[in-house]
Amino acid sequence: DSGVTQTPKHLITATGQRVTLRCSPRSGDLSVYWYQQSLDQGLQFLIQYYNGEERAKGNILERFSAQQFPDLHSELNLSSLELGDSALYFCASSKTWGNTEAFFGQGTRLTVV
Amino acid sequence: EDQVTQSPEALRLQEGESSSLNCSYTVSGLRGLFWYRQDPGKGPEFLFTLYSAGEEKEKERLKATLTKKESFLHITAPKPEDSATYLCAVCGNSGNTPLVFGKGTRLSVIA
């Protein structure tokens, strides 16, 4: 158990809908990262937050947004969902940012039908 | 732009047959290189961090080494439970992505 908690584990929704994925980081970790993993792709970086502030942004679609709350949990919002958004979404956390190891949650499997 | 290339894409070993996985990287100022293990449908599990060329880390049957251009994950006398995808990631001084991952090596160990 990495200590990073993601909910829900599975999500099935229809095209055009909006969903929210939740992540609770390990105790004491200030940085949260979101990654997307599709079948044929590796782990694609979406966005990083550090102590409530956006720290780095990857190839995150405009339909996607995220935030980190004062209690350090984070939410990833996905809207106007398309079939191609079906993937595993992982959250990871680390103590700071940069060269410290990141620990991953078990992921949310999103299926868009 | 930081890049990570892992080879081979897939590797099939007999139980007890030692081998190495390769991770080649280009990064502007390496802050750290990380190895993870990922089982199907699960989150990546942290294995090692390497910071500078010449550094080595060991854990059970796994040993990670680092040079200025690549890292190796050596697997000694593997067992079927070592079957997984092994991911390499780098964190560099520049660029916008805190951790850049390779596509992984899918390892199968046959009893």
Coordinates of C-alpha atoms in Angstrom, one line a residue:
Chain A
D1 CA 0.0 0.0 0.0
S2 CA 1.6 3.3 -1.2
G3 CA -0.5 5.5 1.1
V4 CA -2.1 7.3 -1.9
T5 CA -5.8 6.8 -2.1
Q6 CA -7.8 7.3 -5.3
T7 CA -11.6 7.1 -5.7
P8 CA -13.5 5.7 -7.4
K9 CA -11.6 2.6 -8.6
H10 CA -13.9 2.2 -11.6
L11 CA -16.1 4.7 -13.5
I12 CA -18.3 4.0 -16.5
T13 CA -20.0 7.0 -18.1
A14 CA -21.4 8.2 -21.3
T15 CA -19.9 10.5 -23.9
G16 CA -20.5 14.2 -23.2
Q17 CA -20.7 13.7 -19.4
R18 CA -18.5 15.1 -16.7
V19 CA -16.7 13.2 -13.9
T20 CA -14.5 14.0 -10.9
L21 CA -11.7 11.8 -9.8
R22 CA -10.4 12.2 -6.3
C23 CA -6.9 11.7 -4.8
S24 CA -5.7 11.8 -1.2
P25 CA -1.9 12.0 -1.0
R26 CA 0.4 10.3 1.5
S27 CA 0.5 11.9 4.9
G28 CA 3.1 14.7 4.8
D29 CA 3.3 14.9 1.0
L30 CA 2.8 18.4 -0.5
S31 CA 3.0 17.6 -4.2
V32 CA 0.3 15.8 -6.2
Y33 CA 0.7 14.7 -9.8
W34 CA -1.9 13.4 -12.3
Y35 CA -1.1 10.9 -15.1
Q36 CA -3.1 9.3 -17.8
Q37 CA -2.3 5.8 -19.1
S38 CA -3.9 4.4 -22.2
L39 CA -3.5 0.9 -23.6
D40 CA -0.9 1.8 -26.2
Q41 CA 0.6 4.8 -24.4
G42 CA 2.9 5.1 -21.5
L43 CA 2.3 7.3 -18.5
Q44 CA 1.4 10.8 -19.8
F45 CA 1.8 13.6 -17.4
L46 CA -1.2 15.9 -17.0
I47 CA -0.6 18.3 -14.2
Q48 CA 1.2 18.8 -10.9
Y49 CA 0.2 20.8 -7.8
Y50 CA 2.4 21.7 -4.9
N51 CA 0.9 22.9 -1.6
G52 CA -2.2 24.1 -3.3
E53 CA -0.6 25.9 -6.3
E54 CA -0.3 24.6 -9.9
R55 CA 3.4 23.7 -10.3
A56 CA 3.6 22.2 -13.8
K57 CA 1.3 21.4 -16.7
G58 CA 1.7 18.7 -19.3
N59 CA -0.5 17.9 -22.3
I60 CA -3.7 18.3 -20.4
L61 CA -6.8 19.0 -22.6
E62 CA -8.8 22.1 -22.0
R63 CA -11.7 19.9 -21.1
F64 CA -9.8 18.7 -18.1
S65 CA -9.0 20.7 -15.0
A66 CA -7.7 20.0 -11.5
Q67 CA -7.2 21.6 -8.2
Q68 CA -5.5 20.9 -4.9
F69 CA -7.5 21.8 -1.7
P70 CA -6.2 23.2 1.6
D71 CA -6.2 19.7 3.1
L72 CA -3.9 18.7 0.1
H73 CA -6.3 16.3 -1.5
S74 CA -6.7 16.8 -5.2
E75 CA -9.5 16.4 -7.8
L76 CA -9.3 15.9 -11.5
N77 CA -12.3 17.1 -13.4
L78 CA -13.0 15.6 -16.9
S79 CA -15.8 17.2 -18.9
S80 CA -17.4 16.7 -22.4
L81 CA -16.0 13.2 -22.3
E82 CA -15.1 11.4 -25.5
L83 CA -14.5 7.7 -26.2
G84 CA -10.8 8.4 -26.4
D85 CA -10.7 9.6 -22.8
S86 CA -11.1 6.0 -21.6
A87 CA -7.9 5.2 -19.7
L88 CA -6.4 4.6 -16.3
Y89 CA -5.9 7.8 -14.4
F90 CA -3.2 7.8 -11.7
C91 CA -2.5 10.2 -9.0
A92 CA 1.0 10.3 -7.3
S93 CA 2.3 12.3 -4.4
S94 CA 5.8 13.3 -3.2
K95 CA 7.2 15.2 -0.3
T96 CA 8.3 18.1 -2.4
W97 CA 8.8 18.4 -6.2
G98 CA 11.7 17.7 -8.4
N99 CA 14.1 14.9 -7.4
T100 CA 12.1 13.1 -4.7
E101 CA 10.4 9.9 -5.5
A102 CA 6.7 9.9 -6.2
F103 CA 4.3 7.2 -4.9
F104 CA 1.3 6.2 -7.0
G105 CA -2.2 5.3 -6.1
Q106 CA -4.0 2.3 -7.6
G107 CA -5.7 4.4 -10.2
T108 CA -9.2 5.1 -11.5
R109 CA -10.2 3.1 -14.6
L110 CA -12.5 5.4 -16.7
T111 CA -14.6 3.9 -19.4
V112 CA -16.5 6.2 -21.7
V113 CA -19.3 4.5 -23.6
Chain B
E1 CA 12.9 18.1 -24.0
D2 CA 13.6 15.2 -21.6
Q3 CA 13.3 11.8 -23.1
V4 CA 13.4 8.2 -21.9
T5 CA 13.7 5.1 -24.1
Q6 CA 13.5 1.6 -22.6
S7 CA 14.6 -1.6 -24.3
P8 CA 13.6 -4.3 -24.9
E9 CA 9.9 -3.7 -25.1
A10 CA 9.2 -7.2 -23.9
L11 CA 11.5 -9.9 -22.4
R12 CA 10.7 -13.5 -21.7
L13 CA 13.0 -15.3 -19.3
Q14 CA 13.1 -18.8 -17.8
E15 CA 13.1 -18.9 -14.1
G16 CA 16.7 -18.4 -12.9
E17 CA 17.9 -16.8 -16.2
S18 CA 19.5 -13.5 -15.3
S19 CA 19.2 -10.5 -17.6
S20 CA 19.2 -6.7 -17.8
L21 CA 16.7 -4.1 -18.8
N22 CA 18.0 -0.8 -20.4
C23 CA 16.8 2.8 -19.9
S24 CA 18.5 5.4 -22.1
Y25 CA 17.8 9.0 -21.3
T26 CA 18.4 12.5 -22.4
V27 CA 17.9 15.2 -19.9
S28 CA 19.1 18.7 -19.2
G29 CA 20.6 18.3 -15.7
L30 CA 19.6 15.0 -14.1
R31 CA 17.9 15.5 -10.7
G32 CA 17.0 11.9 -10.4
L33 CA 16.3 8.6 -12.2
F34 CA 13.6 6.4 -10.9
W35 CA 12.6 2.7 -11.5
Y36 CA 9.1 1.5 -10.9
R37 CA 7.4 -1.9 -11.2
Q38 CA 3.8 -2.0 -12.5
D39 CA 1.5 -5.0 -12.4
P40 CA -1.5 -5.1 -14.9
G41 CA -4.2 -2.7 -13.9
K42 CA -2.3 -1.4 -10.8
G43 CA -0.4 1.7 -10.0
P44 CA 3.4 1.8 -10.4
E45 CA 5.3 0.7 -7.4
F46 CA 8.4 2.6 -6.5
L47 CA 11.7 0.6 -6.6
F48 CA 14.8 2.8 -6.7
T49 CA 16.1 6.4 -7.1
L50 CA 19.5 7.0 -8.6
Y51 CA 21.1 10.5 -8.5
S52 CA 24.5 10.4 -10.0
A53 CA 26.6 8.3 -12.4
G54 CA 28.2 5.3 -10.8
E55 CA 25.5 4.9 -8.2
E56 CA 24.0 1.5 -7.6
K57 CA 21.0 0.3 -5.6
E58 CA 19.9 -3.2 -4.7
K59 CA 16.7 -4.8 -3.5
E60 CA 16.3 -8.6 -3.4
R61 CA 17.0 -9.9 -7.0
L62 CA 17.1 -6.4 -8.5
K63 CA 20.0 -4.1 -8.9
A64 CA 19.9 -0.7 -10.6
T65 CA 22.9 1.1 -12.0
L66 CA 23.4 4.5 -13.6
T67 CA 25.8 6.1 -16.1
K68 CA 25.6 9.5 -17.7
K69 CA 23.4 8.3 -20.5
E70 CA 21.7 5.2 -19.3
S71 CA 20.5 3.0 -16.5
F72 CA 20.3 -0.7 -16.2
L73 CA 18.0 -2.8 -14.1
H74 CA 19.7 -6.2 -13.5
I75 CA 17.5 -9.1 -12.5
T76 CA 19.4 -12.0 -11.0
A77 CA 17.8 -15.5 -10.9
P78 CA 14.3 -14.2 -11.5
K79 CA 11.2 -15.9 -10.3
P80 CA 7.7 -15.9 -11.9
E81 CA 6.6 -13.3 -9.3
D82 CA 9.0 -10.9 -10.9
S83 CA 6.8 -10.8 -14.0
A84 CA 5.6 -7.2 -14.5
T85 CA 6.3 -4.1 -16.5
Y86 CA 9.3 -2.1 -15.3
L87 CA 9.2 1.6 -15.9
C88 CA 12.0 4.1 -15.9
A89 CA 11.5 7.8 -15.3
V90 CA 13.7 10.9 -15.1
C91 CA 13.4 14.3 -13.5
G92 CA 15.6 17.0 -15.0
N93 CA 16.4 20.6 -14.2
S94 CA 14.6 22.1 -17.1
G95 CA 11.4 21.4 -18.8
N96 CA 7.9 21.4 -17.5
T97 CA 7.4 17.8 -16.7
P98 CA 8.5 16.7 -13.3
L99 CA 8.7 13.0 -14.2
V100 CA 9.1 11.8 -17.7
F101 CA 8.4 8.1 -18.1
G102 CA 9.6 5.5 -20.7
K103 CA 7.1 3.1 -22.1
G104 CA 8.4 0.3 -20.0
T105 CA 9.8 -3.3 -20.5
R106 CA 7.2 -6.0 -20.1
L107 CA 9.0 -8.9 -18.3
S108 CA 7.6 -12.4 -18.3
V109 CA 9.4 -15.1 -16.1
I110 CA 8.4 -18.6 -17.0
A111 CA 8.7 -21.4 -14.4

